[in-house]
Amino acid sequence: MENCLFCKIINGDIPSTKVYEDEFVFAFNDIEPQAPHHVIIVPKIHISSANDINEENSKYIAHIFEIIPKIARDLGFAENGYRVINNCGKDGGQTVSHIHFHLTGGRQFGWPAG
Ligand code: AMP
Ligand code: ZN
């Protein structure tokens, strides 16, 4: 998808700090981390938001959730726990229109979120 920041990161047109990559997903450090560990995980196909998950592309999302505990273990915060966030649309606070999951760890988070 042209003019998509995360498609450009996946293609290597914009640099990122890669944390994990396979056939289906790409993960990199958030440029403005909100926790000691803050990884952005994206599917390698352009899905705009959670509203666009469907029968055909949901395997990419399922795969992301298989990879999350692996990344958390590799970075050493799996045992203490972590928070996974997806912001969808305007009210959800989504700023980049390529679905992504924030994997945050290394500190304790409050609840409910603001
Ligand atoms: P959201 O607000 O859920 O759409 O999240 C977008 C996230 O992308 C924010 O946490 C940004 O800090 C992050 N971000 C924006 N540009 C970059 C970039 N070039 N490299 C890494 N993370 C980025
Ligand atoms: Zn994209």
PDB file of C-alpha atoms and ligand atoms in Angstrom:
ATOM      1  CA  MET A   1       0.000   0.000   0.000  1.00  0.00           C
ATOM      2  CA  GLU A   2       1.485   3.323  -1.091  1.00  0.00           C
ATOM      3  CA  ASN A   3       1.989   6.004   1.526  1.00  0.00           C
ATOM      4  CA  CYS A   4       1.544   3.640   4.442  1.00  0.00           C
ATOM      5  CA  LEU A   5       4.209   4.202   7.076  1.00  0.00           C
ATOM      6  CA  PHE A   6       4.201   0.612   8.319  1.00  0.00           C
ATOM      7  CA  CYS A   7       4.248  -0.876   4.784  1.00  0.00           C
ATOM      8  CA  LYS A   8       7.339   1.276   4.187  1.00  0.00           C
ATOM      9  CA  ILE A   9       8.925  -0.010   7.406  1.00  0.00           C
ATOM     10  CA  ILE A  10       8.154  -3.627   6.408  1.00  0.00           C
ATOM     11  CA  ASN A  11       9.751  -3.018   2.977  1.00  0.00           C
ATOM     12  CA  GLY A  12      12.818  -1.398   4.553  1.00  0.00           C
ATOM     13  CA  ASP A  13      12.123   1.972   2.886  1.00  0.00           C
ATOM     14  CA  ILE A  14      11.980   3.574   6.338  1.00  0.00           C
ATOM     15  CA  PRO A  15      14.470   2.325   8.943  1.00  0.00           C
ATOM     16  CA  SER A  16      13.336   0.602  12.120  1.00  0.00           C
ATOM     17  CA  THR A  17      14.827  -1.428  14.924  1.00  0.00           C
ATOM     18  CA  LYS A  18      13.688  -4.922  14.034  1.00  0.00           C
ATOM     19  CA  VAL A  19      12.804  -7.222  16.909  1.00  0.00           C
ATOM     20  CA  TYR A  20      11.319 -10.158  14.984  1.00  0.00           C
ATOM     21  CA  GLU A  21      10.405 -11.102  11.416  1.00  0.00           C
ATOM     22  CA  ASP A  22       8.943 -14.093   9.633  1.00  0.00           C
ATOM     23  CA  GLU A  23       6.845 -14.763   6.529  1.00  0.00           C
ATOM     24  CA  PHE A  24       3.724 -13.190   8.033  1.00  0.00           C
ATOM     25  CA  VAL A  25       4.738 -10.605  10.604  1.00  0.00           C
ATOM     26  CA  PHE A  26       7.238  -7.841  11.280  1.00  0.00           C
ATOM     27  CA  ALA A  27       7.992  -6.434  14.737  1.00  0.00           C
ATOM     28  CA  PHE A  28      10.035  -3.372  15.627  1.00  0.00           C
ATOM     29  CA  ASN A  29      10.631  -1.018  18.551  1.00  0.00           C
ATOM     30  CA  ASP A  30       8.206   1.875  18.919  1.00  0.00           C
ATOM     31  CA  ILE A  31       9.892   5.203  18.226  1.00  0.00           C
ATOM     32  CA  GLU A  32       8.190   6.746  21.301  1.00  0.00           C
ATOM     33  CA  PRO A  33       8.233   3.940  23.864  1.00  0.00           C
ATOM     34  CA  GLN A  34       5.597   4.064  26.614  1.00  0.00           C
ATOM     35  CA  ALA A  35       7.295   1.324  28.650  1.00  0.00           C
ATOM     36  CA  PRO A  36      10.797  -0.178  29.032  1.00  0.00           C
ATOM     37  CA  HIS A  37       9.797  -2.600  26.256  1.00  0.00           C
ATOM     38  CA  HIS A  38       7.436  -1.325  23.558  1.00  0.00           C
ATOM     39  CA  VAL A  39       7.267  -3.385  20.387  1.00  0.00           C
ATOM     40  CA  ILE A  40       4.955  -2.745  17.428  1.00  0.00           C
ATOM     41  CA  ILE A  41       3.826  -5.946  15.691  1.00  0.00           C
ATOM     42  CA  VAL A  42       2.303  -5.722  12.211  1.00  0.00           C
ATOM     43  CA  PRO A  43       1.093  -8.200   9.594  1.00  0.00           C
ATOM     44  CA  LYS A  44       3.050  -8.161   6.330  1.00  0.00           C
ATOM     45  CA  ILE A  45      -0.137  -7.470   4.405  1.00  0.00           C
ATOM     46  CA  HIS A  46      -1.889  -4.132   4.595  1.00  0.00           C
ATOM     47  CA  ILE A  47      -4.960  -4.404   6.837  1.00  0.00           C
ATOM     48  CA  SER A  48      -6.119  -0.910   7.793  1.00  0.00           C
ATOM     49  CA  SER A  49      -7.620  -1.584  11.204  1.00  0.00           C
ATOM     50  CA  ALA A  50      -9.388  -4.168  13.354  1.00  0.00           C
ATOM     51  CA  ASN A  51     -12.542  -3.276  11.427  1.00  0.00           C
ATOM     52  CA  ASP A  52     -10.986  -4.914   8.365  1.00  0.00           C
ATOM     53  CA  ILE A  53     -10.190  -8.314   9.867  1.00  0.00           C
ATOM     54  CA  ASN A  54     -12.053 -11.013   7.960  1.00  0.00           C
ATOM     55  CA  GLU A  55     -12.065 -14.749   7.215  1.00  0.00           C
ATOM     56  CA  GLU A  56      -9.319 -14.375   4.608  1.00  0.00           C
ATOM     57  CA  ASN A  57      -6.809 -12.351   6.605  1.00  0.00           C
ATOM     58  CA  SER A  58      -7.496 -13.423  10.207  1.00  0.00           C
ATOM     59  CA  LYS A  59      -4.698 -16.009  10.026  1.00  0.00           C
ATOM     60  CA  TYR A  60      -2.221 -13.113  10.065  1.00  0.00           C
ATOM     61  CA  ILE A  61      -3.764 -11.834  13.285  1.00  0.00           C
ATOM     62  CA  ALA A  62      -3.793 -15.308  14.832  1.00  0.00           C
ATOM     63  CA  HIS A  63      -0.129 -15.633  13.940  1.00  0.00           C
ATOM     64  CA  ILE A  64       0.670 -12.336  15.646  1.00  0.00           C
ATOM     65  CA  PHE A  65      -0.788 -13.770  18.857  1.00  0.00           C
ATOM     66  CA  GLU A  66       1.376 -16.878  18.486  1.00  0.00           C
ATOM     67  CA  ILE A  67       4.446 -14.668  18.185  1.00  0.00           C
ATOM     68  CA  ILE A  68       3.639 -12.323  21.095  1.00  0.00           C
ATOM     69  CA  PRO A  69       4.677 -14.764  23.876  1.00  0.00           C
ATOM     70  CA  LYS A  70       7.797 -15.674  21.918  1.00  0.00           C
ATOM     71  CA  ILE A  71       8.893 -12.021  21.703  1.00  0.00           C
ATOM     72  CA  ALA A  72       7.993 -11.475  25.377  1.00  0.00           C
ATOM     73  CA  ARG A  73      10.115 -14.482  26.369  1.00  0.00           C
ATOM     74  CA  ASP A  74      13.010 -13.403  24.133  1.00  0.00           C
ATOM     75  CA  LEU A  75      12.968  -9.915  25.678  1.00  0.00           C
ATOM     76  CA  GLY A  76      12.712 -11.380  29.185  1.00  0.00           C
ATOM     77  CA  PHE A  77       9.391  -9.990  30.440  1.00  0.00           C
ATOM     78  CA  ALA A  78       7.022 -12.890  29.716  1.00  0.00           C
ATOM     79  CA  GLU A  79       7.032 -14.184  33.273  1.00  0.00           C
ATOM     80  CA  ASN A  80       6.181 -10.821  34.859  1.00  0.00           C
ATOM     81  CA  GLY A  81       3.482 -10.203  32.267  1.00  0.00           C
ATOM     82  CA  TYR A  82       2.734  -7.558  29.717  1.00  0.00           C
ATOM     83  CA  ARG A  83       0.005  -5.595  27.993  1.00  0.00           C
ATOM     84  CA  VAL A  84      -1.067  -5.928  24.342  1.00  0.00           C
ATOM     85  CA  ILE A  85      -2.969  -2.996  22.847  1.00  0.00           C
ATOM     86  CA  ASN A  86      -4.747  -2.448  19.565  1.00  0.00           C
ATOM     87  CA  ASN A  87      -6.054   1.044  18.888  1.00  0.00           C
ATOM     88  CA  CYS A  88      -8.857   1.078  16.300  1.00  0.00           C
ATOM     89  CA  GLY A  89     -10.027   4.215  14.533  1.00  0.00           C
ATOM     90  CA  LYS A  90     -10.452   7.756  15.769  1.00  0.00           C
ATOM     91  CA  ASP A  91     -11.968   7.038  19.169  1.00  0.00           C
ATOM     92  CA  GLY A  92      -9.483   4.222  19.739  1.00  0.00           C
ATOM     93  CA  GLY A  93      -6.583   6.607  19.166  1.00  0.00           C
ATOM     94  CA  GLN A  94      -5.223   4.873  16.054  1.00  0.00           C
ATOM     95  CA  THR A  95      -2.712   7.149  14.302  1.00  0.00           C
ATOM     96  CA  VAL A  96      -1.239   4.739  11.715  1.00  0.00           C
ATOM     97  CA  SER A  97      -3.769   3.049   9.410  1.00  0.00           C
ATOM     98  CA  HIS A  98      -2.045  -0.336   9.187  1.00  0.00           C
ATOM     99  CA  ILE A  99      -3.282  -2.645  11.923  1.00  0.00           C
ATOM    100  CA  HIS A 100      -0.715  -3.078  14.658  1.00  0.00           C
ATOM    101  CA  PHE A 101      -0.449  -4.424  18.171  1.00  0.00           C
ATOM    102  CA  HIS A 102       1.540  -2.666  20.859  1.00  0.00           C
ATOM    103  CA  LEU A 103       3.383  -5.195  23.023  1.00  0.00           C
ATOM    104  CA  THR A 104       4.418  -3.354  26.173  1.00  0.00           C
ATOM    105  CA  GLY A 105       6.281  -4.741  29.157  1.00  0.00           C
ATOM    106  CA  GLY A 106       8.934  -4.136  31.761  1.00  0.00           C
ATOM    107  CA  ARG A 107       6.700  -2.191  34.140  1.00  0.00           C
ATOM    108  CA  GLN A 108       3.315  -2.539  35.826  1.00  0.00           C
ATOM    109  CA  PHE A 109       0.335  -0.927  34.074  1.00  0.00           C
ATOM    110  CA  GLY A 110      -2.717   0.581  35.704  1.00  0.00           C
ATOM    111  CA  TRP A 111      -6.326  -0.380  34.979  1.00  0.00           C
ATOM    112  CA  PRO A 112      -8.719   0.918  33.795  1.00  0.00           C
ATOM    113  CA  ALA A 113      -6.817   2.630  30.983  1.00  0.00           C
ATOM    114  CA  GLY A 114      -7.641   6.295  30.355  1.00  0.00           C
TER     115      GLY A 114
HETATM  116  P1  AMP B   1      -1.296   4.052  17.191  1.00  0.00           P
HETATM  117  O1  AMP B   1      -1.409   5.374  17.876  1.00  0.00           O
HETATM  118  O2  AMP B   1      -1.924   2.910  17.908  1.00  0.00           O
HETATM  119  O3  AMP B   1      -1.706   4.132  15.730  1.00  0.00           O
HETATM  120  O4  AMP B   1       0.248   3.694  17.222  1.00  0.00           O
HETATM  121  C1  AMP B   1       1.187   4.151  16.308  1.00  0.00           C
HETATM  122  C2  AMP B   1       2.518   3.960  16.962  1.00  0.00           C
HETATM  123  O5  AMP B   1       3.531   4.006  15.956  1.00  0.00           O
HETATM  124  C3  AMP B   1       2.871   5.032  17.997  1.00  0.00           C
HETATM  125  O6  AMP B   1       3.124   4.413  19.254  1.00  0.00           O
HETATM  126  C4  AMP B   1       4.135   5.690  17.414  1.00  0.00           C
HETATM  127  O7  AMP B   1       5.060   6.057  18.407  1.00  0.00           O
HETATM  128  C5  AMP B   1       4.664   4.593  16.510  1.00  0.00           C
HETATM  129  N1  AMP B   1       5.481   5.069  15.405  1.00  0.00           N
HETATM  130  C6  AMP B   1       5.198   6.094  14.555  1.00  0.00           C
HETATM  131  N2  AMP B   1       6.183   6.212  13.638  1.00  0.00           N
HETATM  132  C7  AMP B   1       7.109   5.247  13.928  1.00  0.00           C
HETATM  133  C8  AMP B   1       8.364   4.861  13.359  1.00  0.00           C
HETATM  134  N3  AMP B   1       8.867   5.480  12.280  1.00  0.00           N
HETATM  135  N4  AMP B   1       9.034   3.839  13.921  1.00  0.00           N
HETATM  136  C9  AMP B   1       8.525   3.204  15.005  1.00  0.00           C
HETATM  137  N5  AMP B   1       7.353   3.505  15.570  1.00  0.00           N
HETATM  138  C10 AMP B   1       6.652   4.522  15.058  1.00  0.00           C
HETATM  139 ZN    ZN B   2       0.332  -0.697   5.286  1.00  0.00          ZN
END
